[in-house]
XYZ file of C-alpha atoms in Angstrom:
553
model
C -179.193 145.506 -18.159
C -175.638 143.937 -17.733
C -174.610 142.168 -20.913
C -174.736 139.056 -19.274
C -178.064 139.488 -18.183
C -178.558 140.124 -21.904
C -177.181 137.283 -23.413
C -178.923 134.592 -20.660
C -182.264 136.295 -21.562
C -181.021 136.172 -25.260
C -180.767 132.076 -24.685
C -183.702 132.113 -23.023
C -185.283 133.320 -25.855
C -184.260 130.925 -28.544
C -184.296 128.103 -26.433
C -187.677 127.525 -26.934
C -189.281 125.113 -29.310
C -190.948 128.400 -30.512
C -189.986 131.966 -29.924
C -190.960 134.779 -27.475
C -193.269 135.669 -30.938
C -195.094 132.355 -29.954
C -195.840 133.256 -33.308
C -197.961 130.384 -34.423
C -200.403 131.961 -32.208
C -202.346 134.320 -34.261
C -203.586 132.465 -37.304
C -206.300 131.070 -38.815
C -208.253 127.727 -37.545
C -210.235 124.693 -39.150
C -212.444 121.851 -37.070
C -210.658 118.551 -38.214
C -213.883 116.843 -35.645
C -217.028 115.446 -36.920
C -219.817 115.908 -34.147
C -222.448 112.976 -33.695
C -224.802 115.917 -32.047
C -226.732 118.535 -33.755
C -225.295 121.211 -31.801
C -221.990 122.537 -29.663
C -222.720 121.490 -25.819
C -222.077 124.613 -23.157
C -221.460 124.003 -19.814
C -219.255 121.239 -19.332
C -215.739 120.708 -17.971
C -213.247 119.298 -20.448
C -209.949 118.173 -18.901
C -206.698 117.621 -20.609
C -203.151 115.848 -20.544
C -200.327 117.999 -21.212
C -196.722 117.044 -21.351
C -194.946 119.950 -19.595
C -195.225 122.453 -17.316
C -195.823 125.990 -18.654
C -192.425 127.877 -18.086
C -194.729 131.204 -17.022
C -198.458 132.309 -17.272
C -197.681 135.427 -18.560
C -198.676 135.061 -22.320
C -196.028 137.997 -23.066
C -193.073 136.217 -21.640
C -194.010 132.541 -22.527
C -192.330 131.074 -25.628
C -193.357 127.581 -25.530
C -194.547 127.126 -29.067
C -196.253 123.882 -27.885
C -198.673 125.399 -25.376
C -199.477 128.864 -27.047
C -202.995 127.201 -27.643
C -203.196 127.244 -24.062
C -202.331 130.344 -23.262
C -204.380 131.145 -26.577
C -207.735 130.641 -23.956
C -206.982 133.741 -22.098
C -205.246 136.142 -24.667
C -206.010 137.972 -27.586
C -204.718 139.944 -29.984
C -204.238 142.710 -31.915
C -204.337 140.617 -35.499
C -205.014 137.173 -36.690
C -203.200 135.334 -39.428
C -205.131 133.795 -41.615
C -204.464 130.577 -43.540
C -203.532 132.446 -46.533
C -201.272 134.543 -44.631
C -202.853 137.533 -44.770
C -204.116 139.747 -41.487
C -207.205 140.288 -40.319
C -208.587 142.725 -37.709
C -208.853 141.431 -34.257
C -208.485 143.388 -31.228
C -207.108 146.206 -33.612
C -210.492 146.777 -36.127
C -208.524 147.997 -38.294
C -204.463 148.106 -39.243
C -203.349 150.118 -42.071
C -199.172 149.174 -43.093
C -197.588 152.362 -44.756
C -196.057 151.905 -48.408
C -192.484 151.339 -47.950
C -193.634 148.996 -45.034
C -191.949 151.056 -42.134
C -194.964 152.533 -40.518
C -198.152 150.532 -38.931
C -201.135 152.169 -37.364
C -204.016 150.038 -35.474
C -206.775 151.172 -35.332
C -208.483 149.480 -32.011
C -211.721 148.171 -31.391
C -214.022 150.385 -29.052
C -215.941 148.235 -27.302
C -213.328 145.930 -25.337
C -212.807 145.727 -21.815
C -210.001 143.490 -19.892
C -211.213 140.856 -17.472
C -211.136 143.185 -14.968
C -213.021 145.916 -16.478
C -210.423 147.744 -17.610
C -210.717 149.528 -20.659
C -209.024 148.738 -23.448
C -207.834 151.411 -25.290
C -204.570 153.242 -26.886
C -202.658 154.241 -23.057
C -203.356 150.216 -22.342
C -201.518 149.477 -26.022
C -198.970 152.205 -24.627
C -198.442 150.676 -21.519
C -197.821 147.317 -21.825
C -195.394 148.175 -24.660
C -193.478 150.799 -22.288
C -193.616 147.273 -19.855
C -192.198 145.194 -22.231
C -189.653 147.398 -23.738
C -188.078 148.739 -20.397
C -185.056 147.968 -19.128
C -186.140 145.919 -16.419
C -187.601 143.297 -18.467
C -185.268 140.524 -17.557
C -186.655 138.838 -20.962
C -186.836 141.754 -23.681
C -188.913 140.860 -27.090
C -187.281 139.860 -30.166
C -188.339 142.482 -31.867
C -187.178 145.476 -29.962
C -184.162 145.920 -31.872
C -186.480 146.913 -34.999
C -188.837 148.927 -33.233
C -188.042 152.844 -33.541
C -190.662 154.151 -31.964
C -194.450 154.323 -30.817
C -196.493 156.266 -30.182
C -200.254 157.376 -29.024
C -202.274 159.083 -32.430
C -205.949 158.875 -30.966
C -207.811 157.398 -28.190
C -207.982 154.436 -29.792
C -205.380 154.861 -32.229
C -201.156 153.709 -31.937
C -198.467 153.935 -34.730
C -195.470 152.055 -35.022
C -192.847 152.945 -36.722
C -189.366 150.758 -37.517
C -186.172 150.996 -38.032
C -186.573 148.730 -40.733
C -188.893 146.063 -42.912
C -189.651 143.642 -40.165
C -192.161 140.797 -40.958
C -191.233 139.316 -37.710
C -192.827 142.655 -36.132
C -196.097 142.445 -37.531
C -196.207 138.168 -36.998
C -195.489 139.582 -33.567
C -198.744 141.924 -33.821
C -200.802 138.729 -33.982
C -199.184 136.904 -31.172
C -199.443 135.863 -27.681
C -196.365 137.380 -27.560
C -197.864 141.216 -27.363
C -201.329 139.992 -26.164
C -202.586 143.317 -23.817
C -202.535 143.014 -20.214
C -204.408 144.956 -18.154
C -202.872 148.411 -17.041
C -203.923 147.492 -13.372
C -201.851 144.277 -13.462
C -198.820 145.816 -14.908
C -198.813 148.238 -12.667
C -200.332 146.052 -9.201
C -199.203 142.496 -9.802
C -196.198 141.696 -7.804
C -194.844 138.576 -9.925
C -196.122 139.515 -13.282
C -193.015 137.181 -15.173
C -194.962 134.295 -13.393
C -198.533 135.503 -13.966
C -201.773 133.305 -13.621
C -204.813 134.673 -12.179
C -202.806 137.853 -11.091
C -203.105 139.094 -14.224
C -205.867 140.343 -16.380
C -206.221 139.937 -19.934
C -208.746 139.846 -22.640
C -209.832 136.288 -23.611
C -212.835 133.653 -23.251
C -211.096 132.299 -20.299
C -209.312 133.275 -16.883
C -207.147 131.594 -15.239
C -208.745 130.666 -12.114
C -206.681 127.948 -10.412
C -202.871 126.646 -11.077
C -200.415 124.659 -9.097
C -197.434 124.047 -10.418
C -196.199 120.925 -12.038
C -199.626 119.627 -11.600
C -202.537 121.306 -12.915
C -204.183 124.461 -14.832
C -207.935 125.755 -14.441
C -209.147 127.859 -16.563
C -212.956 128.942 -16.090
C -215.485 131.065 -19.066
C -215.210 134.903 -18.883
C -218.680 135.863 -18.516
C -218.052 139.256 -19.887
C -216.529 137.942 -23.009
C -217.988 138.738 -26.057
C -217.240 136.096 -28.479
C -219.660 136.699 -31.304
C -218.490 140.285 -31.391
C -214.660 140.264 -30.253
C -213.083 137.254 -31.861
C -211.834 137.521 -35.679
C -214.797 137.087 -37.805
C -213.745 133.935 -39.687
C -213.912 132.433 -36.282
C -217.177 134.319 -34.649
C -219.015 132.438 -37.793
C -217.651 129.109 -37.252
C -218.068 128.619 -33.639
C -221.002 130.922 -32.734
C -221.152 131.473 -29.034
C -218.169 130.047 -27.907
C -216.992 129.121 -25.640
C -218.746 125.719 -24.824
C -216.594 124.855 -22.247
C -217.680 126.537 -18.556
C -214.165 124.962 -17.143
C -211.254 123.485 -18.972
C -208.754 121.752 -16.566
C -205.143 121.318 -18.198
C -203.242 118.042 -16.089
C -199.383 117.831 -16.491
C -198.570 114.372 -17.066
C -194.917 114.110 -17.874
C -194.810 110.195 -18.192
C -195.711 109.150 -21.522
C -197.796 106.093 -20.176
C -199.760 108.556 -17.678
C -200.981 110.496 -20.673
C -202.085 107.482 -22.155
C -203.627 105.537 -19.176
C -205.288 108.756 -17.858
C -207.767 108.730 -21.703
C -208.181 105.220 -21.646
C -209.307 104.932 -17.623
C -211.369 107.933 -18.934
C -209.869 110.504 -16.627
C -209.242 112.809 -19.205
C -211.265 113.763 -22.760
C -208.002 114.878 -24.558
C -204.420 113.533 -24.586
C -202.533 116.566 -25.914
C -198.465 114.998 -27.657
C -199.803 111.624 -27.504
C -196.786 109.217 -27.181
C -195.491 107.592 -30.669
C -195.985 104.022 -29.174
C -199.159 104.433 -28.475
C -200.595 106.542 -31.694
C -201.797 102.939 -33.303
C -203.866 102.007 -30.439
C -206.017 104.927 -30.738
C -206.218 105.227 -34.780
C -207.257 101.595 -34.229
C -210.091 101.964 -32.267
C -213.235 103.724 -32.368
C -213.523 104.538 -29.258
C -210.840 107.340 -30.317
C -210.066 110.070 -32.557
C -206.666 110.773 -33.282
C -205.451 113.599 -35.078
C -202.401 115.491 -36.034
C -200.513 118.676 -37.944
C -197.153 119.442 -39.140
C -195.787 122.497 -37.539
C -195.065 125.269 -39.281
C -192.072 127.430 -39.192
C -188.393 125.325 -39.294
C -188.133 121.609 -39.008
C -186.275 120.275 -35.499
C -182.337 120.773 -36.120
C -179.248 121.219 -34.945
C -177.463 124.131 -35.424
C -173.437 123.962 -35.895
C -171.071 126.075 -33.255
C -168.921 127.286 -36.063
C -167.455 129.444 -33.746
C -164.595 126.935 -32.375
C -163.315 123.276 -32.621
C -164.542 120.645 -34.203
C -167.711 122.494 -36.010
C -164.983 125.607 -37.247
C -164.279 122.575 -39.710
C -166.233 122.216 -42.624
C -165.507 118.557 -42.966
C -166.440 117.687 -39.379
C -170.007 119.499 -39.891
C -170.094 117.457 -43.677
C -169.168 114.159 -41.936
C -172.047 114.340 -38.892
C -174.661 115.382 -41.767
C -173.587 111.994 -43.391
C -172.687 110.021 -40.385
C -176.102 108.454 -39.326
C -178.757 106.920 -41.378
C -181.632 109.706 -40.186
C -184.388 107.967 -41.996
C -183.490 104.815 -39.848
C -183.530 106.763 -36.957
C -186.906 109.061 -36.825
C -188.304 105.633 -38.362
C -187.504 103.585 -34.948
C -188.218 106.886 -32.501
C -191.149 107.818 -33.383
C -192.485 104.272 -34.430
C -192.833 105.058 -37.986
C -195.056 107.878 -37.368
C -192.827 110.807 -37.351
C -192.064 112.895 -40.437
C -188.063 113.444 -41.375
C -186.670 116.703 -42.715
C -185.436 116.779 -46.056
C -185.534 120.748 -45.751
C -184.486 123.248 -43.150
C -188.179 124.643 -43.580
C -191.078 123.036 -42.268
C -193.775 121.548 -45.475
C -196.574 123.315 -43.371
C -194.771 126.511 -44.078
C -195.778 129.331 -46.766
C -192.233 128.832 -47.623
C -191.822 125.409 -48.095
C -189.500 124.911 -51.522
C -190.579 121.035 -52.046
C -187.816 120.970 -54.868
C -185.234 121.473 -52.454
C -183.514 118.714 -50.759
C -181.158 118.104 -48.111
C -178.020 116.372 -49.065
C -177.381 115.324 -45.573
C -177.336 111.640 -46.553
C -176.357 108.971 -44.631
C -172.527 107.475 -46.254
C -170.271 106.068 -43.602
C -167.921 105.381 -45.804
C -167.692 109.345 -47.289
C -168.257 110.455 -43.452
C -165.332 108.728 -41.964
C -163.127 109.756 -44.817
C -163.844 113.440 -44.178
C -162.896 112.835 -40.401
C -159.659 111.594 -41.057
C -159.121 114.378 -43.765
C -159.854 116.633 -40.816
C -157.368 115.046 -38.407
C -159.348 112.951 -36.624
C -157.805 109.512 -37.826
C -156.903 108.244 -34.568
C -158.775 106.085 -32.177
C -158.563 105.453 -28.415
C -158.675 102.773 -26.098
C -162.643 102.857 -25.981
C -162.778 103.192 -30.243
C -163.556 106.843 -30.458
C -161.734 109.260 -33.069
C -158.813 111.259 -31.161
C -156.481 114.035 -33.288
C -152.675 113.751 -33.289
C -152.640 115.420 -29.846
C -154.558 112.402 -28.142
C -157.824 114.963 -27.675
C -161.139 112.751 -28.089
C -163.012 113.737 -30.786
C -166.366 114.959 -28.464
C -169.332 116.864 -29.447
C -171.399 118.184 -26.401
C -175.593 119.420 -26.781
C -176.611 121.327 -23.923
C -180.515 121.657 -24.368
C -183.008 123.201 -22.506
C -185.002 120.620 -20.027
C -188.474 122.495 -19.916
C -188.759 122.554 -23.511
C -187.692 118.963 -24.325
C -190.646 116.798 -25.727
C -191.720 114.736 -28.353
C -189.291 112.245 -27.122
C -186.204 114.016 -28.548
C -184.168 112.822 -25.490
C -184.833 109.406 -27.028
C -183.747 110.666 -30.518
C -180.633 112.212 -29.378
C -179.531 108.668 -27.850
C -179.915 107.177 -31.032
C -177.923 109.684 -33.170
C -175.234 109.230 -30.396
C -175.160 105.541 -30.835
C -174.942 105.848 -34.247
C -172.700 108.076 -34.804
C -170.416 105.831 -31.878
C -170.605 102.507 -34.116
C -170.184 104.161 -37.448
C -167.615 106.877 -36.886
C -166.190 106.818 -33.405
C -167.520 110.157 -32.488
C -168.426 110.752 -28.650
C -171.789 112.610 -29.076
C -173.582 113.736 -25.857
C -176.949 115.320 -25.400
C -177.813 116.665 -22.030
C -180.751 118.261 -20.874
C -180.223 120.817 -18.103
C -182.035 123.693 -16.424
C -181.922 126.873 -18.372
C -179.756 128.845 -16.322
C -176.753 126.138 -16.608
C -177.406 125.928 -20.530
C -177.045 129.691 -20.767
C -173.844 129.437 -18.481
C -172.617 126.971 -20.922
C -173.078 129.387 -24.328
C -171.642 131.678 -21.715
C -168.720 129.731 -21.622
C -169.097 129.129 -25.189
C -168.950 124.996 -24.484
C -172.196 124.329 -26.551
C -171.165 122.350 -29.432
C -174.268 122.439 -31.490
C -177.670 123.746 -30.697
C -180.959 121.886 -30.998
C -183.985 124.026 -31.780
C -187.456 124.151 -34.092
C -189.147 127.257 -34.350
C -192.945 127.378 -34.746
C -193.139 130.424 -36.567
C -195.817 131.149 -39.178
C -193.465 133.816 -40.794
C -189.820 132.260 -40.603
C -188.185 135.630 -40.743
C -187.792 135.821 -36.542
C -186.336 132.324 -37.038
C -183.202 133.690 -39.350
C -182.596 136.328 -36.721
C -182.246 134.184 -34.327
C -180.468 131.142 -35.519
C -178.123 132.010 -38.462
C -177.496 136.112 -38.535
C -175.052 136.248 -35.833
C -175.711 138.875 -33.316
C -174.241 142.084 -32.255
C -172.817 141.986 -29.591
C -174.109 139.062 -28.646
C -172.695 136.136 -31.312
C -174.550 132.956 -30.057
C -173.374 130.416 -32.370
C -172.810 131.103 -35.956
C -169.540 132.917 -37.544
C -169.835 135.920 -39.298
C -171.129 135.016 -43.037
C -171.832 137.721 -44.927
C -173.717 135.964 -47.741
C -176.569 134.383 -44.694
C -177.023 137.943 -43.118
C -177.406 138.836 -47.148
C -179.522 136.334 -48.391
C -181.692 136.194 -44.507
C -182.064 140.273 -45.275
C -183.708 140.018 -48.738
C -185.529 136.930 -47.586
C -187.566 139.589 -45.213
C -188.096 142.451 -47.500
C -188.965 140.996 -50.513
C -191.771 142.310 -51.412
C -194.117 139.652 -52.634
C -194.416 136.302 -50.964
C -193.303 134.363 -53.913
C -189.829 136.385 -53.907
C -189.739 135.901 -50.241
C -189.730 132.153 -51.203
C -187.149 132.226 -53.456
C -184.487 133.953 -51.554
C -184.990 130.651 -48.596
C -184.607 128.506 -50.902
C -181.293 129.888 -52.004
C -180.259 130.506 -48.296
C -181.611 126.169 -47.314
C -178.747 125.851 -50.105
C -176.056 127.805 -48.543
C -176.682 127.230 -44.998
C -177.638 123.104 -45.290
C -175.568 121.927 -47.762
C -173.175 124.276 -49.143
C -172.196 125.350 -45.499
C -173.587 122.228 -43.494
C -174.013 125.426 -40.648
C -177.368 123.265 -40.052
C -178.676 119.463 -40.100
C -182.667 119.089 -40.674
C -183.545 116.219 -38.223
C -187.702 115.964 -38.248
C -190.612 117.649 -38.468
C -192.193 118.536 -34.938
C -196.221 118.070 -34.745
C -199.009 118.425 -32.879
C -200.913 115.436 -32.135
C -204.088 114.591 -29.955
C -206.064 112.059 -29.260
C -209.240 112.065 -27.710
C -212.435 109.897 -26.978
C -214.407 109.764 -29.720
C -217.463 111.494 -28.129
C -215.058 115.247 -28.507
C -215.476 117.407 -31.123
C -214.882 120.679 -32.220
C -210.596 120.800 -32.676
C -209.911 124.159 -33.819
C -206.607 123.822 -35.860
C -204.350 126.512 -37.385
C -202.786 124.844 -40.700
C -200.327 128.166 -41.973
C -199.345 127.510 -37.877
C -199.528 123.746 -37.297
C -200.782 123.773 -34.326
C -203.986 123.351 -32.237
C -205.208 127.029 -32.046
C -207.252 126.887 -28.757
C -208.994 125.117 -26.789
C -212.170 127.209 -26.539
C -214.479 125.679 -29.280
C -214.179 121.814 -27.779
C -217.154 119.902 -26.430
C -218.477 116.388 -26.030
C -221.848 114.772 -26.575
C -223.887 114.893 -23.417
């Protein structure tokens, strides 16, 4: 692979509101419905709203955080994260983590087959990771570079051993991003980066109809055994699931299409329903709204330290203060959206609630900071210019598929504010991914926007603050970051693990101002009030799947 092609898939990658880890994926669930009926319902068809498009099929490859509970229907996996955050066996019966933490065997469950009768076993383990770890894998794992080596102990036996401690391997473990696919399909399906029904997995549901950009079908796996396969906090919770014997998934990108298709009653669930529209349904009891923090690191931007203006402490200082965010998430999300004080997410394990941003909003400091820095000039149209007559322009180039939650919407607010109180030229465009990775390319990204949605924040430090090797994406080298991120991860107790963020929040946010909190992304749904059984993952934040819902006959 070309070090290009590296560095697009590297973008690719962190692009996403959650990583290739998708690592919310594998935790642990609660109801947050109240059912009118004595009993689940099995048989029916319950059809959704859904904002975007899923990117690909392929449960490996796709790292939209927000739709891993999707994708969650049709693949399982080797361990489940419970709300503690400790693992529990899933597809692997049993795991067994060596003492200095660089060695993990799984132990795999005997009785599984894939949807297409494959068996599940250690050469299917084997084989998909020989899939995803070859070179022609135009979208290589995060975790690669701490993987040593694998290898086949028993039948139904695989060690891994790393390089180094890795929490972001064994999050990974309990992922969508490593659920199994069946040997056959790796070796027989033509497209497997797209995948759909192509591909066989292991999961309560197949895929069994998708056209793009308009609609997913997913129908019940007969040969699924729930009571037997899933984790057992779940089997007991939901016995025999799934209910559902179709769930249909409708993209509906325009916010009031979501919210006309549940009240016209052409949908039971409104999956990201629109801020404007959130008091309507907590209004009325024809509705059930719900929602949960997300877990993992709260929507930011990340500084391009890397070149002019962001090489300039004061610049980075006098954004952080230039706009009043409270004001701002306040009016966006109509007083329903959450704003960061912290660089990690409250949902998370991790959350330090003593810490606090000091990203607060003080035109007056903010503009003196930008003239200290040069930019005490103005133009014919008001904006800041240096001595040399250059406008003083920050350019976001962000990702199109992965845009929601009306951050689009937020970005034209911060650039409006930061126009009347400071003079800066702030633009935020959304583009396809391959022009945004031409852009870091070209290194003309000015600041990156990203939340990751990862139960175990450790994949989110690699990504966004150690710089990497050879390919730097945004941050300058800092040796005190790629310090503080390293004993973050291999502390050994949670509580240590906890203390070390806190310290690195205080570098990175404040000290450093490498990175402004903006909000805290959620999950939110909204259904009619006749749907019940919402299986939520709080260490995650998100929905978990969709396999436990029904509605009262």
């Amino acid at each position: 692979m070309s070090s290009t092609t590296k560095r697009v898939a590297a973008i690719a990658v962190i692009a996403a509101i959650g990583i290739s880890l998708a690592a919310c994926s594998g935790t642990a669930a609660s109801d947050t419905s109240q059912s009118t009926s004595s009993s689940p319902v099995k048989g029916q068809t319950i059809t959704w709203s859904i904002e975007k498009d899923l990117t690909t099929l392929n449960p490996q490859l796709n790292s939209q955080d927000a739709y891993t509970f999707v994708l969650r229907n049709v693949a399982d996996s080797y361990l489940y994260l419970d709300d503690n955050g400790d693992y529990q066996p899933w597809l692997a019966q049993k795991f067994t983590e060596s003492k200095d933490r660089l060695s993990i065997t799984l132990d795999l469950r005997k009785d599984v087959t894939f949807s297409d009768g494959e068996a599940f076993n250690a050469d299917a383990v084997i084989a998909n990771f020989q899939n995803q770890l070859s070179e022609d894998n135009s979208n290589p794992p995060v975790w690669k570079s701490v993987l040593k080596d694998y290898k086949k102990t028993g039948d139904y036996q695989v060690q891994f051993n790393l390089k180094a401690v890795s929490p972001k391997f064994i999050e990974a473990l309990s992922s969508t991003g490593t659920s199994p696919i069946s040997p056959k399909s790796l070796k027989d399906t033509k497209n497997l980066e797209t995948g759909g029904s192509a591909i066989s997995l292991i999961g309560p549901y197949t895929i069994s109809g998708y056209t793009k950009g308009s609609e997913l079908t997913l129908k019940k796996n007969d040969t699924y055994q729930w009571d037997k396969w899933q984790p057992s906090e779940l089997a007991k919770e939901y016995p025999g699931a799934p209910y559902a014997a179709k769930q249909v998934f409708r993209i509906l990108p325009e916010a009031s299409t979501r919210t006309g298709a549940l009240t016209s009653k052409q949908i039971d669930v409104l999956y990201g329903v629109p801020s404007q529209d959130i008091s309507s349904f907590t209004s009325d009891s024809q509705y059930k709204y719900d929602q949960v923090l997300n877990s993992g690191t709260a929507y930011s931007l990340y500084f391009n330290t890397t070149k002019a203006p962001f090489n300039d402490i004061k610049v980075r200082q006098a954004v952080q203060k230039g706009f009043d965010l409270d004001a701002v998430v306040k009016s966006v999300y109509y007083g329903t959206g959450t704003r960061a004080t912290e660089w990690i997410s409250p949902a998370s394990i991790f959350y330090d609630k003593s810490f606090k941003s000091e990203a607060k909003f003080d035109k007056t400091a903010a503009g003196k900071l930008l003239d200290s820095a040069g930019w005490n000039k103005r133009d014919a149209e008001g904006y800041r210019t240096n001595s040399d007559g250059k406008r003083l322009t920050i350019n976001v180039y962000s990702d199109a598929p992965y845009i929601r939650d009306s951050r689009e919407i937020l970005f034209q607010a911060i650039s409006a504010e930061l126009k009347k109180n400071l003079g800066v030229d702030f633009q935020f465009k959304a583009l396809d991914v391959g022009t945004v990775s031409t852009k870091w390319e070209q290194n003309q990204n000015d600041a990156f926007d990203n939340s990751m949605g990862s139960s175990d924040v450790s994949g989110s430090l690699d990504l966004l603050l150690v710089p990497w090797n050879p390919a730097r994406i945004f941050l300058s080298e800092d040796a005190k970051v790629t310090d503080l991120a390293a004993k973050a991860k291999t502390a050994a107790s949670k509580e240590e693990r906890k203390k070390y963020y806190t310290q690195l929040q205080q570098y990175v946010v404040n000290d450093k101002a490498y990175v402004l909190p903006l909000y805290i992304p959620r999950d939110n749904w909204a259904s009619a009030s006749s749907v019940h059984g919402f299986e939520v993952s709080k260490i995650a934040g998100h929905l978990f799947s969709t396999a436990t819902v029904w509605k009262d006959q």
